[in-house]
Amino acid sequence: MTTTELSQQGREFFAGQFGHPPDGLWSAPGRVNLIGEHTDYNNGFVFPIAIEKRTVAAAGLRSDRRLRVASSSFPGMVEVSLDELDPDALQGWAAYPLGVAWAMSQAAGEKGIPGARLAGVDLTLTSDVPAGAGLSSSAAVECAAALALNELWGLGLGREELARIGQLAENRVVGAPTGIMDQSASLLGEPDHGILLDCQSLRADSVPLGFAAAGLGLLVIDTRTSHSHADGGYASRRRSCEEGATAMGVPSLRALSPGDLPRAADVLDDETFRRVRHIVTENQRVLDTVAALRAEGPSAVGSFLNQSHVSMRDDFEISTPELDLAVSTAQSLGALGARMTGGGFGGAAIALVRNGDAAGITEGLVREFARAGFTAPSIFPVSASAGARREE
């Protein structure tokens, strides 16, 4: 679906819900993380791209203090007063946009704008980012809503601040202990560029990819096994990383290099050591991927994708049989590299492929999933696209 078509749907959905046109439409993309998994909350490096699939927020100011939100993906409308916006009481899909509203009201107060000056807002969400696929549909919602509220409320917050607001909403309101990568990718993405994000300094460098010029493309293989960042697996991995950093006497695993791993093997129990080893080596793989892109071009990065998947499968233990099959099948059919992407425990894999091989790899994946008795995957190409923006 084109963004124009999605925007038209959003405009019509808003009018159907509230009986009048919106004041504006804002959109934000999902993301694919090329490499750098679970490194963000360890103050490490990540290298995502924004993708074409987007969430559109249609919004309009009200004359009172009510917030009303509706989504074309879920039944019903949720309504709450700005004066009663309680981060501990927000639940379900509405926790994402209303959590952003709460976080932005906190930011407004820090900027000296009393919460009592903020007007109510009607807001609807329309999206073609697959939910639960590891493509950060939640960050697309958060960033589209944040961009809309930032403009309607006249807060003047920069994109780095909006990324932190989206992360705060997801951490504090939704209860998912995620890092800042997803919101940063959604807000800072550029066509044909990856975003090298230093999650410690929050410095973001835009790195040319050159996939199309090299005759390469990126396939997303959505296994249709849903995952959730708010579940125990994600949180337990984060705890292991924090415990490993404490035992190693460093503020975060960012402070460790591959040369520290022999000492880590002596200090840590086996499971914690493997969790730490994944983060340390994954940080290095991000830097090596970017260096290879700059020096040799995109065909040189496939081996790092393959290594990343092995590390996530064996050391961090966040893969699944479906993801492993997607990766191994793509590799056997000629992909330059493949790995699971996202938080794990389900979701999607990606494969860097020659454009001429894409159809055969797609057919082979469908065949092998059927042979294994798995649900048929959804397979589609993505390319690096623009970040969040006002549509009209």
CSV table of C-alpha atoms in Angstrom, one decimal:
chain,number,residue,atom,x,y,z
A,1,MET,CA,0.0,0.0,0.0
A,2,THR,CA,1.3,3.4,-0.9
A,3,THR,CA,1.6,6.2,1.8
A,4,THR,CA,-1.0,8.2,-0.2
A,5,GLU,CA,-3.5,5.3,0.0
A,6,LEU,CA,-2.7,4.8,3.7
A,7,SER,CA,-3.2,8.5,4.3
A,8,GLN,CA,-6.5,8.5,2.5
A,9,GLN,CA,-7.6,5.6,4.7
A,10,GLY,CA,-6.5,7.5,7.8
A,11,ARG,CA,-8.4,10.6,6.7
A,12,GLU,CA,-11.6,8.7,6.1
A,13,PHE,CA,-11.3,6.6,9.3
A,14,PHE,CA,-10.8,9.8,11.3
A,15,ALA,CA,-13.9,11.4,9.7
A,16,GLY,CA,-15.9,8.3,10.3
A,17,GLN,CA,-15.0,8.2,14.0
A,18,PHE,CA,-15.3,11.9,14.8
A,19,GLY,CA,-17.6,13.4,12.1
A,20,HIS,CA,-15.1,16.0,10.8
A,21,PRO,CA,-11.8,16.1,9.0
A,22,PRO,CA,-8.5,16.0,11.0
A,23,ASP,CA,-6.3,19.0,11.4
A,24,GLY,CA,-3.4,17.1,9.9
A,25,LEU,CA,-1.9,13.7,9.1
A,26,TRP,CA,1.5,12.5,10.3
A,27,SER,CA,3.2,9.2,9.5
A,28,ALA,CA,6.1,7.2,10.9
A,29,PRO,CA,7.7,4.0,9.5
A,30,GLY,CA,8.5,0.6,10.9
A,31,ARG,CA,12.1,-0.4,10.9
A,32,VAL,CA,14.3,-3.3,10.0
A,33,ASN,CA,17.4,-3.7,12.1
A,34,LEU,CA,20.2,-4.7,9.7
A,35,ILE,CA,22.4,-5.7,12.6
A,36,GLY,CA,22.9,-4.9,16.3
A,37,GLU,CA,20.3,-6.8,18.4
A,38,HIS,CA,19.7,-6.2,22.1
A,39,THR,CA,22.8,-3.9,22.1
A,40,ASP,CA,20.7,-0.7,22.4
A,41,TYR,CA,19.8,-1.0,26.1
A,42,ASN,CA,23.4,-1.9,26.7
A,43,ASN,CA,24.6,1.5,25.4
A,44,GLY,CA,26.0,-0.2,22.3
A,45,PHE,CA,25.7,0.3,18.6
A,46,VAL,CA,22.8,-0.5,16.2
A,47,PHE,CA,22.4,-0.2,12.5
A,48,PRO,CA,18.7,-0.1,11.5
A,49,ILE,CA,16.8,1.3,8.5
A,50,ALA,CA,13.4,2.8,8.3
A,51,ILE,CA,11.1,0.9,5.9
A,52,GLU,CA,8.2,1.8,3.5
A,53,LYS,CA,5.5,0.3,5.7
A,54,ARG,CA,4.1,3.1,7.9
A,55,THR,CA,1.6,4.1,10.5
A,56,VAL,CA,-0.5,7.2,9.9
A,57,ALA,CA,-1.8,9.3,12.8
A,58,ALA,CA,-4.7,11.6,11.9
A,59,ALA,CA,-5.3,14.1,14.6
A,60,GLY,CA,-7.3,17.2,15.5
A,61,LEU,CA,-7.4,19.6,18.5
A,62,ARG,CA,-10.4,19.7,20.8
A,63,SER,CA,-11.9,22.6,22.7
A,64,ASP,CA,-11.8,20.6,26.0
A,65,ARG,CA,-9.3,18.4,27.8
A,66,ARG,CA,-10.4,15.0,26.5
A,67,LEU,CA,-8.1,12.6,24.6
A,68,ARG,CA,-9.9,10.2,22.3
A,69,VAL,CA,-8.0,7.6,20.3
A,70,ALA,CA,-9.1,4.9,17.9
A,71,SER,CA,-7.3,2.4,15.7
A,72,SER,CA,-8.4,0.8,12.5
A,73,SER,CA,-6.8,-2.4,13.7
A,74,PHE,CA,-8.7,-2.7,17.0
A,75,PRO,CA,-12.4,-2.3,17.9
A,76,GLY,CA,-13.7,0.6,20.0
A,77,MET,CA,-12.5,4.0,21.1
A,78,VAL,CA,-10.6,4.9,24.2
A,79,GLU,CA,-11.3,8.2,25.9
A,80,VAL,CA,-9.6,9.8,28.9
A,81,SER,CA,-9.1,13.3,30.3
A,82,LEU,CA,-5.7,14.8,30.2
A,83,ASP,CA,-6.2,15.5,33.9
A,84,GLU,CA,-6.7,11.8,34.6
A,85,LEU,CA,-3.9,10.4,32.4
A,86,ASP,CA,-2.4,7.7,34.6
A,87,PRO,CA,0.5,5.8,33.2
A,88,ASP,CA,-0.3,2.9,35.5
A,89,ALA,CA,-3.9,2.6,34.3
A,90,LEU,CA,-3.3,2.5,30.5
A,91,GLN,CA,-3.8,-0.9,28.9
A,92,GLY,CA,-3.9,-2.6,25.5
A,93,TRP,CA,-3.2,-1.0,22.2
A,94,ALA,CA,-4.2,2.5,23.5
A,95,ALA,CA,-1.3,2.4,26.0
A,96,TYR,CA,1.0,3.3,23.1
A,97,PRO,CA,-0.5,6.6,21.8
A,98,LEU,CA,-1.8,7.6,25.3
A,99,GLY,CA,1.5,6.7,26.8
A,100,VAL,CA,3.1,9.1,24.4
A,101,ALA,CA,0.6,11.8,25.4
A,102,TRP,CA,1.5,11.2,29.0
A,103,ALA,CA,5.2,11.4,28.3
A,104,MET,CA,4.8,14.5,26.2
A,105,SER,CA,2.8,16.2,28.9
A,106,GLN,CA,5.7,15.5,31.3
A,107,ALA,CA,8.1,17.0,28.7
A,108,ALA,CA,5.9,20.0,28.4
A,109,GLY,CA,6.1,20.6,32.1
A,110,GLU,CA,9.9,20.4,32.0
A,111,LYS,CA,9.9,23.1,29.3
A,112,GLY,CA,7.8,25.3,31.5
A,113,ILE,CA,4.5,24.7,29.7
A,114,PRO,CA,1.9,23.8,32.3
A,115,GLY,CA,-0.1,20.7,31.6
A,116,ALA,CA,-3.3,22.7,32.1
A,117,ARG,CA,-2.5,24.6,28.9
A,118,LEU,CA,-2.6,21.5,26.7
A,119,ALA,CA,-5.8,21.0,24.8
A,120,GLY,CA,-7.5,17.7,24.2
A,121,VAL,CA,-6.9,15.8,21.0
A,122,ASP,CA,-8.8,13.3,18.8
A,123,LEU,CA,-6.4,10.9,17.2
A,124,THR,CA,-6.8,7.8,14.9
A,125,LEU,CA,-4.2,5.3,13.8
A,126,THR,CA,-4.1,3.4,10.5
A,127,SER,CA,-1.1,1.2,9.7
A,128,ASP,CA,0.3,-1.4,7.3
A,129,VAL,CA,3.3,-2.3,9.5
A,130,PRO,CA,2.8,-6.0,10.5
A,131,ALA,CA,2.2,-6.3,14.2
A,132,GLY,CA,4.3,-8.8,16.2
A,133,ALA,CA,6.7,-9.3,13.3
A,134,GLY,CA,9.7,-7.6,14.8
A,135,LEU,CA,9.4,-4.6,12.5
A,136,SER,CA,8.6,-2.2,15.4
A,137,SER,CA,5.0,-1.5,14.7
A,138,SER,CA,4.9,-0.1,18.3
A,139,ALA,CA,7.5,2.6,17.6
A,140,ALA,CA,5.7,3.6,14.4
A,141,VAL,CA,2.6,4.3,16.4
A,142,GLU,CA,4.6,6.1,19.1
A,143,CYS,CA,6.5,8.3,16.6
A,144,ALA,CA,3.5,9.1,14.5
A,145,ALA,CA,1.5,10.1,17.6
A,146,ALA,CA,4.5,12.1,19.0
A,147,LEU,CA,5.0,14.0,15.8
A,148,ALA,CA,1.3,14.9,15.7
A,149,LEU,CA,1.1,16.0,19.4
A,150,ASN,CA,4.4,17.9,19.2
A,151,GLU,CA,2.9,20.1,16.4
A,152,LEU,CA,-0.7,20.4,17.7
A,153,TRP,CA,0.6,21.3,21.2
A,154,GLY,CA,3.3,23.6,19.8
A,155,LEU,CA,6.0,22.0,22.0
A,156,GLY,CA,8.9,22.4,19.5
A,157,LEU,CA,10.6,19.2,20.6
A,158,GLY,CA,13.5,17.9,18.5
A,159,ARG,CA,13.5,14.4,17.0
A,160,GLU,CA,16.0,13.1,19.5
A,161,GLU,CA,13.7,14.3,22.3
A,162,LEU,CA,10.7,12.6,20.6
A,163,ALA,CA,12.7,9.4,20.4
A,164,ARG,CA,13.3,9.5,24.1
A,165,ILE,CA,9.6,10.2,24.7
A,166,GLY,CA,8.6,7.1,22.7
A,167,GLN,CA,11.0,5.0,24.6
A,168,LEU,CA,9.7,6.4,27.9
A,169,ALA,CA,6.1,5.5,26.9
A,170,GLU,CA,7.1,2.0,26.0
A,171,ASN,CA,9.2,1.4,29.1
A,172,ARG,CA,7.0,3.2,31.7
A,173,VAL,CA,3.5,2.8,30.4
A,174,VAL,CA,3.6,-0.4,28.2
A,175,GLY,CA,6.1,-2.1,30.5
A,176,ALA,CA,8.5,-3.2,27.7
A,177,PRO,CA,12.2,-2.7,28.7
A,178,THR,CA,13.3,-1.7,25.2
A,179,GLY,CA,16.1,0.6,24.2
A,180,ILE,CA,15.9,3.7,22.0
A,181,MET,CA,16.8,2.1,18.6
A,182,ASP,CA,13.3,1.6,17.3
A,183,GLN,CA,12.1,5.2,17.9
A,184,SER,CA,15.4,6.6,16.5
A,185,ALA,CA,15.1,4.6,13.3
A,186,SER,CA,11.5,5.6,12.8
A,187,LEU,CA,12.3,9.3,13.3
A,188,LEU,CA,15.7,9.6,11.7
A,189,GLY,CA,15.5,7.3,8.7
A,190,GLU,CA,16.6,8.3,5.2
A,191,PRO,CA,16.1,6.7,1.8
A,192,ASP,CA,18.9,4.3,0.8
A,193,HIS,CA,20.7,4.9,4.1
A,194,GLY,CA,21.2,3.0,7.3
A,195,ILE,CA,21.4,4.7,10.7
A,196,LEU,CA,24.5,4.0,12.7
A,197,LEU,CA,23.3,4.9,16.2
A,198,ASP,CA,25.6,5.1,19.2
A,199,CYS,CA,23.1,4.4,22.0
A,200,GLN,CA,25.4,5.8,24.6
A,201,SER,CA,26.0,9.2,23.1
A,202,LEU,CA,22.8,9.1,20.9
A,203,ARG,CA,24.9,10.2,18.0
A,204,ALA,CA,23.4,9.1,14.7
A,205,ASP,CA,25.3,8.8,11.5
A,206,SER,CA,23.6,8.3,8.2
A,207,VAL,CA,25.5,5.6,6.1
A,208,PRO,CA,24.8,5.1,2.4
A,209,LEU,CA,23.8,1.5,1.6
A,210,GLY,CA,23.9,1.3,-2.2
A,211,PHE,CA,21.8,-1.9,-2.3
A,212,ALA,CA,19.9,-1.1,-5.5
A,213,ALA,CA,23.0,0.1,-7.3
A,214,ALA,CA,24.7,-3.2,-6.5
A,215,GLY,CA,21.7,-5.3,-7.7
A,216,LEU,CA,20.8,-6.4,-4.2
A,217,GLY,CA,17.7,-6.3,-2.1
A,218,LEU,CA,16.5,-7.0,1.4
A,219,LEU,CA,13.8,-9.6,2.0
A,220,VAL,CA,11.7,-9.7,5.2
A,221,ILE,CA,10.6,-13.2,6.1
A,222,ASP,CA,7.8,-12.8,8.6
A,223,THR,CA,7.3,-16.2,10.3
A,224,ARG,CA,3.9,-15.1,11.6
A,225,THR,CA,4.9,-16.3,15.1
A,226,SER,CA,4.1,-13.3,17.2
A,227,HIS,CA,6.3,-11.9,19.9
A,228,SER,CA,6.0,-9.3,22.6
A,229,HIS,CA,8.6,-7.1,24.1
A,230,ALA,CA,6.7,-6.9,27.3
A,231,ASP,CA,7.1,-10.7,28.0
A,232,GLY,CA,9.5,-12.3,30.4
A,233,GLY,CA,12.1,-13.5,27.8
A,234,TYR,CA,13.1,-10.0,26.8
A,235,ALA,CA,13.2,-8.8,30.3
A,236,SER,CA,15.3,-11.7,31.5
A,237,ARG,CA,17.9,-11.1,28.8
A,238,ARG,CA,18.2,-7.5,29.9
A,239,ARG,CA,18.6,-8.6,33.5
A,240,SER,CA,21.4,-11.0,32.5
A,241,CYS,CA,23.2,-8.2,30.7
A,242,GLU,CA,22.9,-5.9,33.7
A,243,GLU,CA,24.1,-8.6,36.0
A,244,GLY,CA,27.0,-9.4,33.7
A,245,ALA,CA,28.1,-5.7,33.7
A,246,THR,CA,27.9,-5.5,37.5
A,247,ALA,CA,30.0,-8.6,37.8
A,248,MET,CA,32.6,-7.3,35.4
A,249,GLY,CA,32.7,-3.9,37.2
A,250,VAL,CA,31.6,-1.8,34.3
A,251,PRO,CA,28.6,0.6,34.0
A,252,SER,CA,27.3,-1.2,30.9
A,253,LEU,CA,28.5,-3.9,28.5
A,254,ARG,CA,29.4,-1.1,26.1
A,255,ALA,CA,32.6,-0.7,28.1
A,256,LEU,CA,33.7,-4.3,27.2
A,257,SER,CA,35.6,-5.3,24.0
A,258,PRO,CA,36.2,-8.7,22.6
A,259,GLY,CA,39.6,-8.7,24.4
A,260,ASP,CA,37.7,-8.7,27.7
A,261,LEU,CA,35.9,-12.0,27.0
A,262,PRO,CA,38.6,-14.4,28.4
A,263,ARG,CA,38.3,-12.6,31.8
A,264,ALA,CA,34.5,-12.6,31.5
A,265,ALA,CA,34.6,-16.4,31.0
A,266,ASP,CA,36.4,-16.7,34.3
A,267,VAL,CA,34.2,-14.3,36.2
A,268,LEU,CA,30.7,-15.2,34.9
A,269,ASP,CA,28.6,-18.3,35.0
A,270,ASP,CA,28.1,-20.0,31.6
A,271,GLU,CA,24.7,-18.6,30.8
A,272,THR,CA,25.6,-15.0,31.7
A,273,PHE,CA,28.9,-15.3,29.9
A,274,ARG,CA,27.1,-16.3,26.7
A,275,ARG,CA,24.6,-13.4,27.0
A,276,VAL,CA,27.6,-11.0,27.5
A,277,ARG,CA,29.5,-12.5,24.6
A,278,HIS,CA,26.6,-11.9,22.3
A,279,ILE,CA,26.4,-8.2,23.2
A,280,VAL,CA,30.2,-7.7,23.0
A,281,THR,CA,30.6,-9.4,19.7
A,282,GLU,CA,27.4,-7.9,18.2
A,283,ASN,CA,28.7,-4.4,18.9
A,284,GLN,CA,31.8,-5.3,17.0
A,285,ARG,CA,29.8,-6.8,14.2
A,286,VAL,CA,27.9,-3.5,13.8
A,287,LEU,CA,31.1,-1.5,13.5
A,288,ASP,CA,32.6,-4.1,11.1
A,289,THR,CA,29.4,-4.1,9.0
A,290,VAL,CA,29.5,-0.3,8.6
A,291,ALA,CA,33.3,-0.4,7.8
A,292,ALA,CA,32.7,-3.1,5.2
A,293,LEU,CA,29.9,-1.1,3.6
A,294,ARG,CA,32.1,2.0,3.3
A,295,ALA,CA,35.2,0.2,2.1
A,296,GLU,CA,33.8,-2.6,-0.1
A,297,GLY,CA,30.1,-2.1,-0.7
A,298,PRO,CA,27.0,-3.9,0.4
A,299,SER,CA,27.9,-7.4,-0.9
A,300,ALA,CA,30.6,-7.5,1.8
A,301,VAL,CA,28.3,-7.5,4.8
A,302,GLY,CA,26.6,-10.9,4.4
A,303,SER,CA,29.0,-12.8,6.6
A,304,PHE,CA,28.3,-10.4,9.5
A,305,LEU,CA,24.6,-11.1,9.2
A,306,ASN,CA,25.2,-14.8,9.3
A,307,GLN,CA,27.5,-14.5,12.4
A,308,SER,CA,24.9,-12.4,14.1
A,309,HIS,CA,22.2,-15.0,13.7
A,310,VAL,CA,24.5,-17.8,15.2
A,311,SER,CA,25.2,-15.5,18.1
A,312,MET,CA,21.5,-14.8,18.7
A,313,ARG,CA,20.6,-18.5,18.3
A,314,ASP,CA,23.3,-20.0,20.5
A,315,ASP,CA,24.5,-17.3,22.9
A,316,PHE,CA,21.5,-15.1,23.5
A,317,GLU,CA,19.0,-17.9,22.8
A,318,ILE,CA,16.2,-15.7,21.3
A,319,SER,CA,15.6,-17.5,18.0
A,320,THR,CA,12.9,-20.0,17.2
A,321,PRO,CA,12.7,-23.1,14.9
A,322,GLU,CA,10.8,-21.0,12.4
A,323,LEU,CA,13.4,-18.3,12.4
A,324,ASP,CA,16.3,-20.8,12.1
A,325,LEU,CA,14.6,-22.4,9.1
A,326,ALA,CA,14.0,-19.1,7.4
A,327,VAL,CA,17.7,-18.2,7.8
A,328,SER,CA,19.2,-21.5,6.8
A,329,THR,CA,16.9,-21.9,3.8
A,330,ALA,CA,17.7,-18.4,2.5
A,331,GLN,CA,21.4,-19.1,3.0
A,332,SER,CA,21.2,-22.4,1.2
A,333,LEU,CA,19.4,-20.8,-1.8
A,334,GLY,CA,22.0,-18.1,-2.3
A,335,ALA,CA,21.4,-15.3,0.1
A,336,LEU,CA,24.5,-13.3,0.8
A,337,GLY,CA,23.6,-13.2,4.4
A,338,ALA,CA,20.5,-13.8,6.7
A,339,ARG,CA,19.6,-13.3,10.3
A,340,MET,CA,16.6,-13.0,12.6
A,341,THR,CA,15.8,-9.4,13.3
A,342,GLY,CA,14.1,-7.7,16.2
A,343,GLY,CA,13.7,-8.7,19.8
A,344,GLY,CA,13.4,-12.4,19.1
A,345,PHE,CA,11.1,-15.2,20.4
A,346,GLY,CA,9.2,-15.0,17.0
A,347,GLY,CA,8.8,-12.3,14.4
A,348,ALA,CA,10.9,-12.0,11.3
A,349,ALA,CA,14.2,-12.8,9.6
A,350,ILE,CA,15.9,-10.8,6.9
A,351,ALA,CA,17.9,-11.9,3.9
A,352,LEU,CA,20.3,-9.9,1.8
A,353,VAL,CA,19.8,-11.3,-1.7
A,354,ARG,CA,20.7,-10.7,-5.4
A,355,ASN,CA,17.6,-9.3,-7.0
A,356,GLY,CA,17.6,-12.1,-9.6
A,357,ASP,CA,17.6,-14.7,-6.8
A,358,ALA,CA,14.7,-13.2,-4.8
A,359,ALA,CA,11.8,-15.1,-6.5
A,360,GLY,CA,13.6,-18.5,-6.2
A,361,ILE,CA,14.4,-17.9,-2.5
A,362,THR,CA,10.9,-16.9,-1.8
A,363,GLU,CA,9.5,-20.0,-3.5
A,364,GLY,CA,12.0,-22.2,-1.6
A,365,LEU,CA,11.1,-20.6,1.8
A,366,VAL,CA,7.4,-21.3,1.2
A,367,ARG,CA,8.1,-24.8,0.2
A,368,GLU,CA,10.4,-25.5,3.2
A,369,PHE,CA,8.0,-24.0,5.7
A,370,ALA,CA,5.2,-26.2,4.3
A,371,ARG,CA,7.5,-29.3,4.5
A,372,ALA,CA,8.2,-28.5,8.2
A,373,GLY,CA,4.5,-28.1,9.0
A,374,PHE,CA,4.9,-24.4,9.9
A,375,THR,CA,2.5,-21.6,9.1
A,376,ALA,CA,3.3,-20.1,5.7
A,377,PRO,CA,5.6,-17.1,6.0
A,378,SER,CA,4.8,-13.7,4.7
A,379,ILE,CA,7.8,-12.6,2.5
A,380,PHE,CA,8.2,-9.2,1.1
A,381,PRO,CA,11.0,-6.8,0.0
A,382,VAL,CA,11.9,-3.7,1.9
A,383,SER,CA,14.2,-0.8,1.2
A,384,ALA,CA,15.5,2.0,3.3
A,385,SER,CA,13.0,4.8,3.4
A,386,ALA,CA,12.2,8.2,4.9
A,387,GLY,CA,11.6,8.7,8.6
A,388,ALA,CA,8.6,10.2,10.3
A,389,ARG,CA,7.0,13.3,8.6
A,390,ARG,CA,3.8,15.3,8.2
A,391,GLU,CA,1.8,14.0,5.3
A,392,GLU,CA,-0.7,16.9,5.0
